[in-house]
C-alpha positions in Angstrom: 0.0 0.0 0.0 1.2 3.5 -0.8 0.7 6.3 1.7 0.9 10.1 1.1 2.3 11.5 4.3 1.9 15.2 5.0 4.4 16.3 7.7 4.0 19.6 9.4 7.2 20.5 11.2 6.4 21.3 14.9 6.4 25.1 15.4 7.3 25.4 11.7 10.9 24.6 12.6 12.7 22.1 10.3 16.0 22.3 12.1 15.3 19.6 14.7 13.9 17.2 12.0 16.9 17.6 9.8 19.3 17.3 12.7 17.8 14.0 13.8 17.7 12.7 10.2 21.5 13.5 9.9 22.3 11.8 13.2 19.9 8.8 13.0 18.7 8.4 9.5 15.1 7.9 8.4 14.3 5.5 11.4 12.1 3.4 9.1 11.5 -0.2 10.3 12.4 -3.1 8.0 9.6 -3.4 5.5 8.7 0.3 5.3 10.0 1.8 2.1 10.6 5.5 1.4 9.5 6.3 -2.2 10.1 10.1 -2.5 9.4 13.4 -0.9 8.9 17.1 -1.6 9.3 20.0 0.8 7.5 23.4 0.5 9.7 26.4 -0.3 9.4 27.8 3.2 10.6 24.4 4.6 7.7 24.1 7.0 5.9 21.1 5.4 7.0 17.9 3.7 4.9 15.7 1.4 6.3 12.2 1.4 5.2 8.9 -0.1 5.9 5.7 1.8 5.1 2.1 1.0 4.4 -1.0 3.1 2.2 -4.0 3.4 1.6 -3.6 7.2 0.2 -0.3 8.4 1.8 -1.0 11.9 5.2 -0.4 10.3 4.1 3.1 9.2 2.7 3.8 12.6 6.0 2.8 14.3 7.9 5.2 12.0 5.4 8.0 12.8 5.9 7.4 16.6 9.7 7.8 16.1 9.1 11.3 14.7 5.9 12.5 16.5 7.7 14.7 19.0 9.0 16.8 16.1 6.3 16.4 13.4 2.5 16.5 13.1 1.4 13.9 10.6 -1.5 13.4 8.2 -1.7 10.0 6.5 -3.6 9.3 3.3 -3.7 5.9 1.6 -3.2 6.5 -2.1 -3.1 4.7 -5.4 -1.2 5.6 -8.6 -3.1 7.5 -11.3 -2.7 4.4 -13.5 -4.5 2.3 -10.9 -7.2 5.0 -10.5 -7.8 5.1 -14.3 -8.1 1.3 -14.4 -10.6 1.3 -11.5 -12.7 4.0 -13.3 -12.5 2.0 -16.5 -13.5 -1.2 -14.8 -16.5 0.4 -13.0 -17.9 1.3 -16.4 
């Protein structure tokens, strides 16, 4: 399953997030795969796509960062999959 993660850096401050990332890495458990990410120009918010078969892995990763980041999680599908579903539904 793919997940679109919207990360709002606590107090709009990216410095603690990037410091932890430099020191400890992504902190993703085995089985959770980083796909890609984009950060707003003001560096206050990150849009990130993650992939895993077990939502508990994503939740564990979120807990590792929840002191620095407020998260929104949205399960998503690719546009190709969406088009196929629309086509199949007639």
